[in-house]
PDB file of C-alpha atoms in Angstrom:
ATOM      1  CA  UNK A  89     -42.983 -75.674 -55.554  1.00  0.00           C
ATOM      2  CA  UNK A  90     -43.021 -72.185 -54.502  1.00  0.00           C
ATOM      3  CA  UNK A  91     -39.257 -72.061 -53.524  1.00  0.00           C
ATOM      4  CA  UNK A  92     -38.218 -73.500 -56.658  1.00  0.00           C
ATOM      5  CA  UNK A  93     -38.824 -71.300 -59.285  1.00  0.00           C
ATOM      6  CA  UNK A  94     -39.558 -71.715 -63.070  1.00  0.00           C
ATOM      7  CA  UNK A  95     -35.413 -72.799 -63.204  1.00  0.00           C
ATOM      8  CA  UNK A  96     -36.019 -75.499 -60.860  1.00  0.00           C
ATOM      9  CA  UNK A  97     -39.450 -76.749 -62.468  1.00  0.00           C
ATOM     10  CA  UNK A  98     -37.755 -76.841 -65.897  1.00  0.00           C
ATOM     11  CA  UNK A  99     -34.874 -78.770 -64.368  1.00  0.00           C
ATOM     12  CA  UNK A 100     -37.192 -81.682 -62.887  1.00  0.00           C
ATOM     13  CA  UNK A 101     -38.848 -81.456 -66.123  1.00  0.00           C
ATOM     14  CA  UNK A 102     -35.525 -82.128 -67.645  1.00  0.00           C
ATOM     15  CA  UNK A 103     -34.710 -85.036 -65.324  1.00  0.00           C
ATOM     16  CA  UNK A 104     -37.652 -86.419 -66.229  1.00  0.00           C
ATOM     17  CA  UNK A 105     -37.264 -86.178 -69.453  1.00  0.00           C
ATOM     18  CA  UNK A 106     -34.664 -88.810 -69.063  1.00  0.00           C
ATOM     19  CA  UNK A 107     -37.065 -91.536 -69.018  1.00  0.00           C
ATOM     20  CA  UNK A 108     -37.537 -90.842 -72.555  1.00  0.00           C
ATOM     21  CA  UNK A 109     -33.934 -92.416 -73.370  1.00  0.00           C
ATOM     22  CA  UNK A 110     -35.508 -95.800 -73.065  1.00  0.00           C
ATOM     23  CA  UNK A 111     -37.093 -95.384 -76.384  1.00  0.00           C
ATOM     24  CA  UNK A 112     -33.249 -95.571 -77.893  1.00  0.00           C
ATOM     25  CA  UNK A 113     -33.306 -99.320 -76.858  1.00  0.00           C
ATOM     26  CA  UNK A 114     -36.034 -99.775 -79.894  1.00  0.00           C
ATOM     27  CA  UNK A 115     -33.084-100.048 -82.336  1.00  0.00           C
ATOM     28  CA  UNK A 116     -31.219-102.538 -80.655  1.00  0.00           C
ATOM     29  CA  UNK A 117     -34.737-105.428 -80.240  1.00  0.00           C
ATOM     30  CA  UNK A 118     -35.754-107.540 -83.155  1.00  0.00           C
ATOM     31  CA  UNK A 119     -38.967-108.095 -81.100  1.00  0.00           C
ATOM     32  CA  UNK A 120     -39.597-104.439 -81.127  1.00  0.00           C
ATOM     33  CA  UNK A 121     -39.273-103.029 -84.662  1.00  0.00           C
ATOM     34  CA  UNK A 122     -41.502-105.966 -85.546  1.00  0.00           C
ATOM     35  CA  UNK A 123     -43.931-104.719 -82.999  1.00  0.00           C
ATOM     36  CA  UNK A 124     -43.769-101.574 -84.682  1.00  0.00           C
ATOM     37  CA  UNK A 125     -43.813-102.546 -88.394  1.00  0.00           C
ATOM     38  CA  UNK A 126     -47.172-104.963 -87.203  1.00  0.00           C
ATOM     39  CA  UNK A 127     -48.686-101.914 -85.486  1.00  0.00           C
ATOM     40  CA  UNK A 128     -47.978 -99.638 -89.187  1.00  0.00           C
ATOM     41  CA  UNK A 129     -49.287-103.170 -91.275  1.00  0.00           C
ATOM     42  CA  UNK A 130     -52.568-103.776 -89.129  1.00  0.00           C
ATOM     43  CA  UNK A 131     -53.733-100.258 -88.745  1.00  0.00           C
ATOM     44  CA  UNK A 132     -56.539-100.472 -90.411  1.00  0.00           C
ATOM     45  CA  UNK A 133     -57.351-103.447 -88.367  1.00  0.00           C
ATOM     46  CA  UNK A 134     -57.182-101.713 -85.570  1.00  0.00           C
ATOM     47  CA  UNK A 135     -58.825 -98.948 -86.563  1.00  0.00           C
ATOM     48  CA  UNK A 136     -61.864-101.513 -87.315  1.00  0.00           C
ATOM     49  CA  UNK A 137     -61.338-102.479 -83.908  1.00  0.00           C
ATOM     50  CA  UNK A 138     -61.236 -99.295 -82.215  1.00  0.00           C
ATOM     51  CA  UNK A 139     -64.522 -98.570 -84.193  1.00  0.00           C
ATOM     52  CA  UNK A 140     -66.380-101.693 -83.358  1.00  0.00           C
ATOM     53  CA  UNK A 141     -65.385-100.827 -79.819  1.00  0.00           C
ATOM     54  CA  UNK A 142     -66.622 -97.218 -79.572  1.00  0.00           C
ATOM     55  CA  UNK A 143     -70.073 -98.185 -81.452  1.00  0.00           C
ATOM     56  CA  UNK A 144     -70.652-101.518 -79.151  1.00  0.00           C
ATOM     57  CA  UNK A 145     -70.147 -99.183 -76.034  1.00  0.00           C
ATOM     58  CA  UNK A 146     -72.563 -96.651 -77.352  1.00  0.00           C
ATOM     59  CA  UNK A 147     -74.654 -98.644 -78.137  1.00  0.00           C
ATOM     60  CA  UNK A 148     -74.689-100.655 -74.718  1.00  0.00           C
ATOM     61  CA  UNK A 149     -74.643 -97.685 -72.787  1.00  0.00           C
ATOM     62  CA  UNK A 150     -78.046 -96.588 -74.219  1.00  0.00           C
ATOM     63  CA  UNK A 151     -79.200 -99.661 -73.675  1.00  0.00           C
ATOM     64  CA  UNK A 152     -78.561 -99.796 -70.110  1.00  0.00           C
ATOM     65  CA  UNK A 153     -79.354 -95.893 -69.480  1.00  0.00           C
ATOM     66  CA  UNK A 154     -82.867 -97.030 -71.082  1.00  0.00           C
ATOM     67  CA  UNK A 155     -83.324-100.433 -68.940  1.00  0.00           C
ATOM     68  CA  UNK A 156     -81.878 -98.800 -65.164  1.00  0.00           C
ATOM     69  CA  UNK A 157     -83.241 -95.056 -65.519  1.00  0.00           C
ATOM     70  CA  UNK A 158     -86.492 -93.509 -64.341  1.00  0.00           C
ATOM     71  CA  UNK A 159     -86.843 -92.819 -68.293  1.00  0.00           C
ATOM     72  CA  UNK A 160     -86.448 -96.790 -68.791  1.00  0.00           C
ATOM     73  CA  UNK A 161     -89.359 -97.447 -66.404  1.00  0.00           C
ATOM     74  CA  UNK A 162     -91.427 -95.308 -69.078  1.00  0.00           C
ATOM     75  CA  UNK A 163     -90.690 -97.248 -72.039  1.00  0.00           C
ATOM     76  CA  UNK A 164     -90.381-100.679 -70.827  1.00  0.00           C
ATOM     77  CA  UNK A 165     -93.831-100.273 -69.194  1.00  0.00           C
ATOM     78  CA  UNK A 166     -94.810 -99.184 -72.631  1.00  0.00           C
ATOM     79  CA  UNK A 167     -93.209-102.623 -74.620  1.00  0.00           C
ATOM     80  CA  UNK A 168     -94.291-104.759 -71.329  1.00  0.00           C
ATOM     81  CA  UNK A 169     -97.651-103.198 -69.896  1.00  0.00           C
ATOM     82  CA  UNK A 170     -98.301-106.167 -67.623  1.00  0.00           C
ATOM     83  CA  UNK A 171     -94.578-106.191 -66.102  1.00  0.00           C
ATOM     84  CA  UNK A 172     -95.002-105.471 -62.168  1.00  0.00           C
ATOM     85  CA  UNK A 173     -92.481-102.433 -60.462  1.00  0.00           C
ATOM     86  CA  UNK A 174     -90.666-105.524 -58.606  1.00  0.00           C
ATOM     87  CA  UNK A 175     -86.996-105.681 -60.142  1.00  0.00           C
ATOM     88  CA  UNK A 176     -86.691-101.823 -60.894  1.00  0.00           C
ATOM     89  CA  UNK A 177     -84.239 -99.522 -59.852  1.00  0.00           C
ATOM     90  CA  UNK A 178     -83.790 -98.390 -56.647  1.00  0.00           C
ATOM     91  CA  UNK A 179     -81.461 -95.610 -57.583  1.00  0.00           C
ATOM     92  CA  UNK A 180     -81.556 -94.397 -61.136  1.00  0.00           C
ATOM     93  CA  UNK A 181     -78.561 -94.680 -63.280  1.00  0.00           C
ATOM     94  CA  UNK A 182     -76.966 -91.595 -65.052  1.00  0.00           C
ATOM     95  CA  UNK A 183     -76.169 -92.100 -68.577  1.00  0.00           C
ATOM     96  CA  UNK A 184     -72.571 -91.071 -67.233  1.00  0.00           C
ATOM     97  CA  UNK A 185     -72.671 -94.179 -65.405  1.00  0.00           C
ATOM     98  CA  UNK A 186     -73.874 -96.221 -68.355  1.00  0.00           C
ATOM     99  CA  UNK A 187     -71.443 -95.122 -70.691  1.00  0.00           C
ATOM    100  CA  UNK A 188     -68.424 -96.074 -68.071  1.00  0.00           C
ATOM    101  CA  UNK A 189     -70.037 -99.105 -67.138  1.00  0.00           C
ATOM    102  CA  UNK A 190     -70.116 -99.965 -71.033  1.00  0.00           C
ATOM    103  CA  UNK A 191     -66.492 -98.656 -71.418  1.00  0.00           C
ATOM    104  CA  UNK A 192     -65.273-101.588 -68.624  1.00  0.00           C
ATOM    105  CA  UNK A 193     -67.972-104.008 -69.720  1.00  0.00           C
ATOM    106  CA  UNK A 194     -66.956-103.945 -73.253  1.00  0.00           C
ATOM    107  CA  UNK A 195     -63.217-103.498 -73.077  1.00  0.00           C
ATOM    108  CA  UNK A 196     -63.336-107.223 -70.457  1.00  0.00           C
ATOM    109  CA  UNK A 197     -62.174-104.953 -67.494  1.00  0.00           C
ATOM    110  CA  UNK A 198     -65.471-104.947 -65.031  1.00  0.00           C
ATOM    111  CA  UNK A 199     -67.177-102.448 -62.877  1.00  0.00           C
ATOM    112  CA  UNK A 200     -68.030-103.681 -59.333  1.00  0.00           C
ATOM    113  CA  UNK A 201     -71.730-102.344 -60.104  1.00  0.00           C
ATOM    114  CA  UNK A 202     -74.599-104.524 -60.772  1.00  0.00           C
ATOM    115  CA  UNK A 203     -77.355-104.019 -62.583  1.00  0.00           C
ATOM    116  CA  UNK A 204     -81.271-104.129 -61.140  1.00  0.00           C
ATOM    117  CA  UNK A 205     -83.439-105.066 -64.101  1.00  0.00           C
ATOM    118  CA  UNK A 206     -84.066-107.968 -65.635  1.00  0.00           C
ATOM    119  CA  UNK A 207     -83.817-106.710 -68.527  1.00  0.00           C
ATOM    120  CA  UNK A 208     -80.353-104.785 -67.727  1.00  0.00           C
ATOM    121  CA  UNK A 209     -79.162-107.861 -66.876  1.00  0.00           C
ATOM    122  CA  UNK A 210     -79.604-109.124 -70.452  1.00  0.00           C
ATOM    123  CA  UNK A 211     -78.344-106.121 -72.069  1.00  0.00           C
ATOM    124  CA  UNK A 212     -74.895-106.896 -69.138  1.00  0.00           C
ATOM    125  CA  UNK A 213     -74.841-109.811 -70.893  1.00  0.00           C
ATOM    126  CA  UNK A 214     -74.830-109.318 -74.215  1.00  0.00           C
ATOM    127  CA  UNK A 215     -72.488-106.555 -73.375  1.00  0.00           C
ATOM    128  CA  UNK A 216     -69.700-108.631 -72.133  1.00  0.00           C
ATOM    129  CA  UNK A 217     -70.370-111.024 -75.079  1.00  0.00           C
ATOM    130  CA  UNK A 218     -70.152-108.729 -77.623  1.00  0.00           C
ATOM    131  CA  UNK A 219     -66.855-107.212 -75.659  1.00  0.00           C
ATOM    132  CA  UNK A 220     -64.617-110.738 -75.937  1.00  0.00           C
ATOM    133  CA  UNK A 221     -65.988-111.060 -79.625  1.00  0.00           C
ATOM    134  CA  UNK A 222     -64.875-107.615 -80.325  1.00  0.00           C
ATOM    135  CA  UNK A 223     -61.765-107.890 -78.798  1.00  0.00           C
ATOM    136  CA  UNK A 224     -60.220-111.335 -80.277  1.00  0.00           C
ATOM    137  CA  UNK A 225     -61.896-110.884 -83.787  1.00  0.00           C
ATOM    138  CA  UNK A 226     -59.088-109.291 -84.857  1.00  0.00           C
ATOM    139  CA  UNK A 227     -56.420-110.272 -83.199  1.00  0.00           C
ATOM    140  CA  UNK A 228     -55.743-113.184 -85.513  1.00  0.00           C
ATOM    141  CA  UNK A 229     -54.750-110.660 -88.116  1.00  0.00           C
ATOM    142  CA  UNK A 230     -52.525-109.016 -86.070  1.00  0.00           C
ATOM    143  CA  UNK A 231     -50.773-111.689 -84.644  1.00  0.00           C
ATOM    144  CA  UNK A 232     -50.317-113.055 -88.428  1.00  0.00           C
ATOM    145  CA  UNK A 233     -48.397-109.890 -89.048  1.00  0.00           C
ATOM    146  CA  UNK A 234     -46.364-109.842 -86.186  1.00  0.00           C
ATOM    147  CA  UNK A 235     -45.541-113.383 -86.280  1.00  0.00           C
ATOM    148  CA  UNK A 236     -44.528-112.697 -90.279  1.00  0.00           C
ATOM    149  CA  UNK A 237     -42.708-109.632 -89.170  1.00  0.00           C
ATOM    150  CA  UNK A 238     -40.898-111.309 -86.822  1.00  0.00           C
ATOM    151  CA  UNK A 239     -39.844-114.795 -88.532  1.00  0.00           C
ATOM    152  CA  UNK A 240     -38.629-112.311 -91.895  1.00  0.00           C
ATOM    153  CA  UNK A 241     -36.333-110.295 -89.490  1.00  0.00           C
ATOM    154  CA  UNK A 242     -34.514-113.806 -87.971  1.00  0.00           C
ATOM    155  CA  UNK A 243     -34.079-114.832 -90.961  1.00  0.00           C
ATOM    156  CA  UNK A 244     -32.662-111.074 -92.061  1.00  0.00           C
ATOM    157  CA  UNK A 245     -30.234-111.489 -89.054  1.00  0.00           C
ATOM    158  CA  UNK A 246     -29.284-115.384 -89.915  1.00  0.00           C
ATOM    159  CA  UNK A 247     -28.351-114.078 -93.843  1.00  0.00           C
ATOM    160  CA  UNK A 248     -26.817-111.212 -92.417  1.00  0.00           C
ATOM    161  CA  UNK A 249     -24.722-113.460 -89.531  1.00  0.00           C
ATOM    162  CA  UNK A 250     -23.577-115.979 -92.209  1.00  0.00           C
ATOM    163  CA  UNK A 251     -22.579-113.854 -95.002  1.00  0.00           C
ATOM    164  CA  UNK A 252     -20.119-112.419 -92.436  1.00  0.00           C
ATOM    165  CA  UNK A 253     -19.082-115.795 -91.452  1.00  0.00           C
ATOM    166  CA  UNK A 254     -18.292-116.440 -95.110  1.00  0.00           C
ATOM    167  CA  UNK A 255     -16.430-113.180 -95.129  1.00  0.00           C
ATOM    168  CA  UNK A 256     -14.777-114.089 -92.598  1.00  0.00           C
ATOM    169  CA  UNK A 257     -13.647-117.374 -94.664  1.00  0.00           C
ATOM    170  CA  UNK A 258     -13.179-115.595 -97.359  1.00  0.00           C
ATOM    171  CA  UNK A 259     -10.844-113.378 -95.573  1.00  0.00           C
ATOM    172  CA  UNK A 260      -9.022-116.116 -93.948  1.00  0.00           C
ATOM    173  CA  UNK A 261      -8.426-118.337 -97.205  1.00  0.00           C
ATOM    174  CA  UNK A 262      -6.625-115.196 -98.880  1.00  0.00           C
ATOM    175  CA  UNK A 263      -4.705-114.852 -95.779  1.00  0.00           C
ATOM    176  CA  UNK A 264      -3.462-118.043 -95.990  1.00  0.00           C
ATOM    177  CA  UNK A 265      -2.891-118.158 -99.679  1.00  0.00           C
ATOM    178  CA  UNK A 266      -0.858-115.236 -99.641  1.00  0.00           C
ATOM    179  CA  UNK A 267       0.955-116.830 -96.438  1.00  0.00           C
ATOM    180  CA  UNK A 268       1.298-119.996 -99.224  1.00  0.00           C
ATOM    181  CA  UNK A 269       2.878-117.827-102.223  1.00  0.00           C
ATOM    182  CA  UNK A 270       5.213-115.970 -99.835  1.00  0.00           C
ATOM    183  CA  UNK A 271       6.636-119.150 -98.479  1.00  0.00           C
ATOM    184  CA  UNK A 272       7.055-120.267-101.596  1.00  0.00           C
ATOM    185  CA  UNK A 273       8.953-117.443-102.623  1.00  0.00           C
ATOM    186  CA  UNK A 274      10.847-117.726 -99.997  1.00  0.00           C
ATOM    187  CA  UNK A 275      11.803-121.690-100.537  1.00  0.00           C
ATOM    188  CA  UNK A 276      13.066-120.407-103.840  1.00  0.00           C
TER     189      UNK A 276
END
C-alpha cells in the first residue's frame, strides 16, 4: 500500500466501485421494485419489529447477566434463601457477553455457549421463544404486501403486453385496409 500512492488507492476504490452497477439491474426485475415498494409499505412494521427485537434482547440480556454473574448469586440467594451453591457459575458472565448472547439467542442464530444456572436456563428458554415469536409475528404483514405488490405489477405488465398486442392489430387492420382501398383503386 505504500508503493501505491493516494492515485492508486483512489483507483482500486474506483474499481470497486464497480460493484455498485449491479444496483442498475433493479429497474429491469418485477420481483425487485415490489421488494422495494413492500419494504416503503411495511415500514412501520418493521420498525415494530426492530423495536420488539432491541427491547426482548435487553431485556434477556439482564436477565441472564443477573442469573450467570457473581451479582446474580446475590440476588437469587436473596428470592431463594434455601437454594444450595451447586449449579452456579463457574466463570462469571460479563454483561458484554449477555447482551451478545441475547443478540444470537433472540435473532434464532445461536451462540455455542451454555448457560450454568438453572435458572439461566429458563431465562435461555424463554429467550429463544420469545425470539421465533418476535420474528414471524410480523412477517404475515409483510408478505401480504409483497405478495399484493407483486400480483398488481403482473397484472400492470399483462395490460401493458396486450394493449400493445391490440396495437399491434390495430396497426395491422389499417394496413390492410388501406392495402384494400388501393387495390381497389387500382381495379378501377
Amino acid at each position: 500500500y505504500e508503493i501505491i500512492g493516494k492515485a492508486g488507492k483512489i483507483m482500486r476504490l474506483a474499481k470497486v466501485m464497480r460493484i455498485l452497477r449491479v444496483y442498475k439491474l433493479f429497474r429491469h426485475f418485477a420481483g425487485l421494485h415490489a421488494l422495494i415498494y413492500t419494504v416503503q409499505q411495511a415500514y412501520k412494521e418493521l420498525g415494530l419489529l426492530l423495536h420488539v427485537i432491541c427491547v426482548s434482547i435487553l431485556v434477556f440480556a439482564s436477565l441472564v447477566y443477573v442469573c450467570e454473574s457473581e451479582v446474580g448469586e446475590q440476588v437469587i440467594a436473596l428470592f431463594f434463601p434455601n437454594q444450595t451453591t451447586e449449579g452456579k457459575p463457574a466463570n462469571p458472565w460479563t454483561f458484554g457477553e449477555c447482551f451478545w448472547w441475547a443478540i444470537m439467542t433472540v435473532t434464532t442464530v445461536g451462540y455455542d455457549v451454555n448457560l450454568d444456572t438453572f435458572l439461566g436456563r429458563v431465562v435461555g428458554g424463554m429467550c429463544a421463544m420469545v425470539g421465533v415469536f418476535a420474528m414471524t409475528l410480523p412477517l404475515p404483514i409483510v408478505v401480504n404486501s409483497f405478495s399484493n405488490m407483486y400480483d398488481n405489477q403482473m397484472w400492470r405488465n399483462e395490460v401493458g403486453h396486450k394493449k400493445r398486442l391490440r396495437q399491434k392489430s390495430v396497426d395491422l387492420a389499417e394496413v390492410n385496409r388501406k392495402l384494400i382501398d388501393a387495390t381497389r383503386k387500382l381495379q378501377q
